[in-house]
């Protein structure tokens, strides 16, 4: 009797875990869900330094709006070399390649990523961007990786990756970062230097420059930090 | 001790997958372009599937099921695809549908789990159908009266004070009429413009009443195990044509359903020990003939899949009977003539197709296509492979023909797949590759090759080839004995009707001058619509019905006179 009671008690947590509608569906559908339908990502079968991914090969849990549906608790990563978003089901070690025209956005932690060509067309380059500022205007950051040969390791620091570096491997993924300003009317402009963001607010240039300079006070803001301060000021977020 | 064990055991016995108290209770409201129809006409439907607790569009279900009931029972069924709680479609009323009152009910898969769900409540409405070609009437659904009270057209002030509607009070028949709408808080509405006459309207509740009542309609109990149609319709099937004691032998076999065409409507499932299979689709559009096959069984076997109907067909209260009086004859005759003109000439040209969700099996980037008309035509498929398609080859593998695809990985052509490619004809898998190998290439328009590894449900394929014929209906394909072609009712195509496409081509006698079921308005941004004023002059009603983005009702009814030139 005691043994029976112990067995039954141990099963209660499983019973008590009722599910919401989404969770019930994803549990029942499993790999048959449309999120996992499509092309498998085969990865890269050559040796390289750096990483083709946005930050690291690690997939992170997030939420993705794909093909008009929201999917939660999904393992997501961005292949910044191929400009693709990858999702990985828990039951597989292989990741799936999503149709990026159908990716509206995805959120990992508090970071939101979009495929801006869906909205702005070819005014933006191909690939995914992180939304650094989302107000009436937007500030987007795009990380791309290019594959180079660097047998002597001179470009090691450009990989932008803290993982182990292997001498003797010539291929390296070099990290490049670009920033884009999108105005309220949908005009897209690449920010190559700090002053470019001020050109977007010509009539308030002096006032904005003065404000941001006061904030800098001995430190130096890079393009991203500078643009963020400007946008927060202009949109009243600061 | 025994009591404790009993309690715990009861908990476990009740532990079928169940929905938490936080699960959504959905209520589906259908707006129709009018509420009086003739048999043979189209009923324009706009679906609002809301969370009863929050009164906001539900983001759970992707399908709404509609049933039309008369006093005699179920008359017809339909499905509407939902995107963020909104969907639309046209229901075709059969030409032999008897005259009478009909109750239109709408529900989602989640409603099937609710104990005591009120099928006659807020999610139902009544429509009148007149059949001007036969004397068939619904028993108990028609009342002939000696005197007909004139029914004044209700002019309903806007329930949403913020809706701004601009329209001309008068328009000339045959000209384009503009309409402008603005909702400062944004929202989603349907817009209908239809001709008024003496035929009585139905006294249906508006969306305002629906929103007032849905919170109170939440049932206390949830049982049953219907899961939501989250990605799209969940199609259930069971094995038939086999002795019951043999069903368990099919456990673990895969089966597929596929709709012929040039889209990728193919879904796989694994049969369980009870002979059941569940297909998780992304909504199959339109009425299709589904090809279904259980794989890896004797090709002469009669064992096959039968699809389980998703409709509940509940006992529904008979609606109030339709009123008939001789004074209606002229208007009904006029409508009938108009309906016949539209049926004769219109076909698909009247409709503006609205966006739908794709099912995303094929990512067209990287596809390799061969249009066979661009090449020398060969009489045998094997010659086609050899002569100009290096991406495909045919080999014998384990005594069976295997069509293999050369895979492309990292932008480099690599190995040929072995025993693992998906070969399709018009989007329908052909497991026996010999059939394709011996197929007549003169029937094939193009060969689409996807040289990548794909996952389709429980199956993984190394490369996919789709042979697309000119007719898209698998001409001259001989199926095995265990293949079945099933008539399947998919979700309706969402469409709007403005008449702009056919202006001047033929007499425009449409009863509904404008039907747009899915007008999405961003906050502060107006929407401009246009429609072609039909050639029948008269008074037309403009009805805007919907919901604001903060869950408040929108209902507005105005009138416009269309006059002869």
Coordinates of C-alpha atoms in Angstrom, one line a residue, chain A residues 75-167:
Chain A
X75 CA 15.7 27.2 -30.2
X76 CA 16.8 29.9 -32.6
X77 CA 20.0 31.0 -34.2
X78 CA 21.0 33.2 -37.1
X79 CA 23.4 32.1 -39.8
X80 CA 24.9 35.5 -40.6
X81 CA 26.9 34.1 -43.5
X82 CA 23.9 32.7 -45.4
X83 CA 21.5 35.3 -44.0
X84 CA 19.1 32.6 -42.8
X85 CA 17.4 32.0 -39.5
X86 CA 17.6 28.5 -38.1
X87 CA 15.3 26.8 -35.6
X88 CA 16.0 23.5 -34.0
X89 CA 13.5 21.0 -32.5
X90 CA 14.4 19.5 -29.2
X91 CA 14.3 16.0 -30.7
X92 CA 16.8 16.6 -33.4
X93 CA 20.4 17.8 -33.6
X94 CA 19.7 19.2 -37.1
X95 CA 18.3 22.6 -37.4
X96 CA 15.7 23.7 -39.9
X97 CA 16.1 26.6 -42.3
X98 CA 13.0 28.8 -42.3
X99 CA 11.7 30.6 -45.3
X100 CA 12.9 34.1 -44.4
X101 CA 10.2 35.8 -46.5
X102 CA 7.7 34.5 -44.0
X103 CA 9.6 35.5 -40.8
X104 CA 8.0 38.6 -39.4
X105 CA 10.2 38.8 -36.4
X106 CA 11.7 36.8 -33.6
X107 CA 12.7 37.7 -30.1
X108 CA 15.6 36.2 -28.1
X109 CA 15.6 37.5 -24.5
X110 CA 14.9 41.2 -24.9
X111 CA 16.4 41.4 -28.4
X112 CA 14.2 41.7 -31.4
X113 CA 15.2 40.6 -34.9
X114 CA 13.5 41.3 -38.1
X115 CA 13.9 40.6 -41.8
X116 CA 13.7 44.2 -43.1
X117 CA 13.3 43.3 -46.8
X118 CA 9.8 42.1 -46.0
X119 CA 8.9 45.7 -45.1
X120 CA 11.3 47.9 -46.9
X121 CA 12.2 45.9 -50.0
X122 CA 15.6 46.2 -51.6
X123 CA 16.3 49.5 -49.9
X124 CA 17.9 47.4 -47.2
X125 CA 20.4 44.7 -47.8
X126 CA 19.5 41.1 -47.6
X127 CA 19.6 39.5 -44.2
X128 CA 18.4 39.8 -40.6
X129 CA 18.8 42.9 -38.4
X130 CA 18.5 43.4 -34.7
X131 CA 16.2 46.2 -33.8
X132 CA 18.2 48.5 -31.5
X133 CA 15.6 51.2 -31.3
X134 CA 11.9 50.8 -32.1
X135 CA 10.1 54.0 -32.0
X136 CA 8.6 56.1 -34.8
X137 CA 12.0 55.8 -36.4
X138 CA 14.1 52.6 -36.1
X139 CA 17.7 51.8 -35.7
X140 CA 18.7 48.4 -37.1
X141 CA 22.0 46.6 -36.7
X142 CA 23.0 43.9 -39.2
X143 CA 25.8 41.5 -38.6
X144 CA 27.1 39.6 -41.6
X145 CA 29.9 37.1 -41.9
X146 CA 32.2 36.8 -44.9
X147 CA 34.5 33.9 -45.5
X148 CA 38.1 34.7 -46.1
X149 CA 41.3 32.8 -46.3
X150 CA 43.8 33.9 -43.6
X151 CA 46.4 31.2 -43.2
X152 CA 48.7 33.4 -41.1
X153 CA 46.0 34.5 -38.7
X154 CA 46.4 38.2 -39.3
X155 CA 42.6 38.8 -39.3
X156 CA 41.9 36.8 -36.1
X157 CA 40.6 39.8 -34.3
X158 CA 38.1 40.5 -37.0
X159 CA 36.3 37.3 -36.4
X160 CA 34.4 38.8 -33.5
X161 CA 34.2 35.5 -31.8
X162 CA 35.6 34.5 -28.5
X163 CA 35.7 30.8 -29.2
X164 CA 38.9 28.8 -29.7
X165 CA 41.2 29.8 -32.5
X166 CA 42.9 27.1 -34.4
X167 CA 46.2 27.9 -36.1

